[in-house]
Coordinates of C-alpha atoms in Angstrom, one line a residue:
D1167 CA -2.2 -5.6 -11.2
Q1168 CA -0.1 -7.5 -8.7
I1169 CA 1.2 -4.4 -7.0
R1170 CA -2.2 -2.7 -6.9
S1171 CA -3.7 -5.9 -5.5
A1172 CA -1.0 -5.9 -2.8
L1173 CA -1.7 -2.3 -1.9
A1174 CA -5.3 -3.3 -1.1
S1175 CA -4.2 -6.0 1.3
R1176 CA -4.4 -5.4 5.0
A1177 CA -0.8 -6.5 5.5
V1178 CA 0.7 -4.0 3.1
D1179 CA -1.7 -1.3 4.3
K1180 CA -0.7 -1.9 7.9
R1181 CA 3.0 -1.9 7.1
A1182 CA 2.8 1.2 5.0
R1183 CA 1.1 3.0 8.0
E1184 CA 3.9 1.8 10.3
L1185 CA 6.6 3.0 8.0
G1186 CA 4.8 6.3 7.5
A1187 CA 4.7 6.8 11.2
A1188 CA 8.4 5.8 11.6
F1189 CA 9.5 8.3 9.0
H1190 CA 7.0 11.0 9.9
G1191 CA 8.3 14.5 9.1
R1192 CA 11.0 13.3 6.7
K1193 CA 11.2 12.9 3.0
V1194 CA 11.9 9.3 2.0
I1195 CA 13.9 8.3 -1.1
I1196 CA 13.9 4.7 -2.1
G1197 CA 16.6 2.9 -4.1
V1198 CA 16.5 -0.8 -5.1
D1199 CA 19.4 -2.3 -6.9
R1200 CA 21.5 -5.4 -7.3
L1201 CA 25.1 -5.0 -6.1
D1202 CA 26.3 -4.8 -9.7
Y1203 CA 28.7 -2.3 -11.3
I1204 CA 26.1 -1.2 -13.9
K1205 CA 23.6 -0.1 -11.2
G1206 CA 25.7 2.8 -10.1
M1207 CA 25.1 2.4 -6.4
P1208 CA 28.4 4.2 -5.3
H1209 CA 27.4 7.1 -7.6
K1210 CA 24.1 7.4 -5.9
L1211 CA 25.6 7.3 -2.4
L1212 CA 28.2 9.9 -3.3
A1213 CA 25.5 12.1 -4.9
F1214 CA 23.5 11.9 -1.7
E1215 CA 26.5 12.7 0.4
L1216 CA 27.1 15.8 -1.8
F1217 CA 23.5 16.8 -1.4
L1218 CA 23.7 16.7 2.4
A1219 CA 27.0 18.7 2.4
K1220 CA 25.6 21.3 0.0
Y1221 CA 22.2 21.6 1.7
P1222 CA 22.7 20.9 5.4
Q1223 CA 19.2 22.1 6.2
W1224 CA 18.1 18.7 4.9
I1225 CA 20.0 16.8 7.5
G1226 CA 17.5 15.1 9.7
R1227 CA 14.7 15.8 7.2
V1228 CA 15.5 13.2 4.4
T1229 CA 16.3 9.5 4.5
L1230 CA 17.5 7.3 1.7
I1231 CA 16.3 3.7 2.0
Q1232 CA 18.7 1.7 -0.2
V1233 CA 18.1 -2.0 -0.8
G1234 CA 21.3 -3.6 -2.1
V1235 CA 20.7 -7.2 -3.2
P1236 CA 23.9 -9.3 -3.2
T1237 CA 24.9 -10.9 -6.5
R1238 CA 27.9 -12.9 -7.8
T1239 CA 29.4 -13.1 -4.3
E1240 CA 31.9 -15.6 -5.5
V1241 CA 33.5 -13.0 -7.8
E1242 CA 36.3 -10.9 -6.1
E1243 CA 35.3 -7.7 -8.0
Y1244 CA 31.7 -7.9 -6.7
R1245 CA 32.9 -8.5 -3.1
S1246 CA 35.1 -5.4 -3.5
L1247 CA 32.0 -3.4 -4.7
A1248 CA 30.0 -4.6 -1.7
K1249 CA 32.8 -3.6 0.7
H1250 CA 33.0 -0.2 -1.0
V1251 CA 29.3 0.4 -0.7
N1252 CA 29.3 -0.6 3.0
E1253 CA 32.2 1.8 3.6
L1254 CA 30.3 4.7 1.9
V1255 CA 27.2 4.0 3.9
G1256 CA 29.2 3.9 7.2
R1257 CA 31.0 7.1 6.3
I1258 CA 27.9 9.1 5.4
N1259 CA 25.9 7.9 8.4
G1260 CA 28.9 8.7 10.7
V1261 CA 29.3 12.2 9.4
Y1262 CA 25.6 13.3 9.1
G1263 CA 23.8 10.9 11.4
N1264 CA 23.3 10.9 15.2
L1265 CA 21.7 8.7 17.8
E1266 CA 18.2 9.4 16.5
Y1267 CA 18.8 9.9 12.8
S1268 CA 20.5 7.9 10.0
P1269 CA 20.6 9.5 6.6
I1270 CA 20.8 6.1 4.9
H1271 CA 19.0 2.9 5.8
Y1272 CA 20.9 0.2 4.0
I1273 CA 19.3 -3.2 3.5
N1274 CA 22.0 -5.6 2.2
Q1275 CA 19.6 -8.4 1.3
S1276 CA 16.5 -9.1 -0.7
I1277 CA 13.2 -8.3 1.0
P1278 CA 9.7 -9.7 0.8
Q1279 CA 7.6 -8.2 -2.0
D1280 CA 4.9 -6.9 0.4
E1281 CA 7.6 -5.1 2.4
L1282 CA 9.0 -3.5 -0.8
I1283 CA 5.6 -2.4 -2.0
A1284 CA 4.9 -0.7 1.4
I1285 CA 8.2 1.2 1.1
Y1286 CA 7.5 2.2 -2.5
H1287 CA 4.1 3.5 -1.4
I1288 CA 5.4 5.8 1.4
A1289 CA 8.5 7.0 -0.5
D1290 CA 8.4 10.5 -1.9
A1291 CA 10.9 9.7 -4.7
C1292 CA 12.6 6.8 -6.3
L1293 CA 16.3 7.2 -7.2
V1294 CA 17.6 5.2 -10.1
T1295 CA 21.2 5.8 -11.1
S1296 CA 22.1 3.0 -13.4
V1297 CA 25.2 3.8 -15.5
R1298 CA 24.3 1.3 -18.2
D1299 CA 21.1 -0.7 -18.1
G1300 CA 18.1 -1.9 -20.1
M1301 CA 14.5 -1.5 -19.0
N1302 CA 14.6 -0.8 -15.3
L1303 CA 11.5 -2.3 -13.7
V1304 CA 12.1 -0.5 -10.3
S1305 CA 10.8 2.8 -11.7
H1306 CA 7.7 1.0 -13.1
E1307 CA 7.0 -0.7 -9.8
Y1308 CA 7.4 2.5 -7.9
V1309 CA 4.9 4.4 -10.1
A1310 CA 2.5 1.5 -9.9
A1311 CA 2.7 1.6 -6.0
Q1312 CA 1.7 5.3 -6.1
A1313 CA -1.8 4.4 -7.5
D1314 CA -3.7 5.7 -4.5
N1315 CA -1.6 8.8 -4.2
V1316 CA -2.2 9.6 -7.9
L1317 CA -5.9 9.2 -7.4
Y1318 CA -5.8 11.4 -4.3
S1319 CA -3.9 14.2 -6.1
T1320 CA -6.3 14.1 -9.0
R1321 CA -9.3 14.5 -6.7
Q1322 CA -7.6 17.4 -4.9
R1323 CA -7.0 19.2 -8.2
K1324 CA -10.7 18.7 -9.2
Q1325 CA -11.8 20.1 -5.9
H1326 CA -9.5 23.0 -6.3
L1327 CA -10.8 23.9 -9.7
R1328 CA -14.4 23.7 -8.6
H1329 CA -13.7 25.9 -5.6
N1330 CA -12.0 28.5 -7.8
S1331 CA -14.9 28.4 -10.2
R1332 CA -17.4 29.0 -7.4
K1333 CA -15.4 31.9 -6.1
K1334 CA -15.2 33.4 -9.6
N1335 CA -18.9 33.2 -10.1
K1336 CA -19.6 34.7 -6.7
S1337 CA -17.3 37.6 -7.4
K1338 CA -18.9 38.1 -10.8
R1339 CA -22.4 38.3 -9.2
N1340 CA -21.1 40.8 -6.6
N1341 CA -19.5 43.0 -9.3
N1342 CA -22.7 43.0 -11.3
H1343 CA -24.7 43.9 -8.3
N1344 CA -22.4 46.9 -7.5
N1345 CA -22.1 47.8 -11.2
P1346 CA -25.4 47.0 -12.9
H1347 CA -24.5 48.8 -16.1
E1348 CA -21.2 46.9 -16.6
D1349 CA -20.6 45.5 -20.1
D1350 CA -22.2 42.1 -20.5
D1351 CA -19.2 40.9 -22.4
D1352 CA -17.6 40.0 -19.1
D1353 CA -20.3 37.4 -18.6
L1354 CA -19.2 35.7 -21.8
E1355 CA -15.6 35.7 -20.8
D1356 CA -16.4 34.2 -17.4
D1357 CA -18.5 31.5 -19.1
D1358 CA -15.6 30.6 -21.3
D1359 CA -13.3 30.4 -18.3
D1360 CA -15.7 28.0 -16.5
F1361 CA -15.8 25.8 -19.7
D1362 CA -12.0 25.7 -19.7
D1363 CA -12.1 24.5 -16.0
D1364 CA -14.4 21.7 -17.0
D1365 CA -11.9 20.7 -19.8
D1366 CA -9.2 20.6 -17.2
L1367 CA -11.2 18.1 -15.1
E1368 CA -11.8 15.9 -18.2
D1369 CA -8.0 16.1 -18.9
D1370 CA -7.3 15.0 -15.4
D1371 CA -9.6 12.0 -15.8
D1372 CA -7.9 11.1 -19.0
D1373 CA -4.5 11.3 -17.4
F1374 CA -5.6 9.0 -14.6
D1375 CA -7.0 6.6 -17.1
D1376 CA -3.6 6.5 -18.8
D1377 CA -2.1 5.2 -15.6
D1378 CA -4.3 2.1 -16.0
D1379 CA -2.4 1.3 -19.2
L1380 CA 0.7 0.6 -17.0
E1381 CA -1.1 -2.5 -15.8

């Protein structure tokens, strides 16, 4: 409820539009982790580096926004981890970036909740690479922030099914006009198909209702 309420606010809507314009034409991946060994942040960065090396056509077309929240900064091992992550980000951006493009946008601090929700909302994917973890709430928050996108996709599918149903019925009428003696069994089959389409619409509504259970 908190995330969906934030999505309806003017501030989050404005920020989401600004980010959408800033990253227009690119796929955006979001990662949000504490700088902790169990979160697997170096694994994520190395995997992203391998992806760009293996599929260079994606250079300039995909951006990883990685939020790394510092933790236990008084512990030497955690300071070493933070340094390693910074070095990886610098190396990847140095090899695959240019003046106008950085493959990784690394935010080494916590960010306001509204800003995070706006990033969640415009992101095409959320990348969670914990090597050992309990319930990870980042994935839950990301899905909740896609509420409007899920609704839009459901409506698109309904419109697509209705459009196909109309085309099918129009084609059937044309065929019957050209072949008046055609077996009437075809009409029964078409009726069954139309009924199946209606079932699909109901299933879509049920699926969307299930999203409300996440609240």
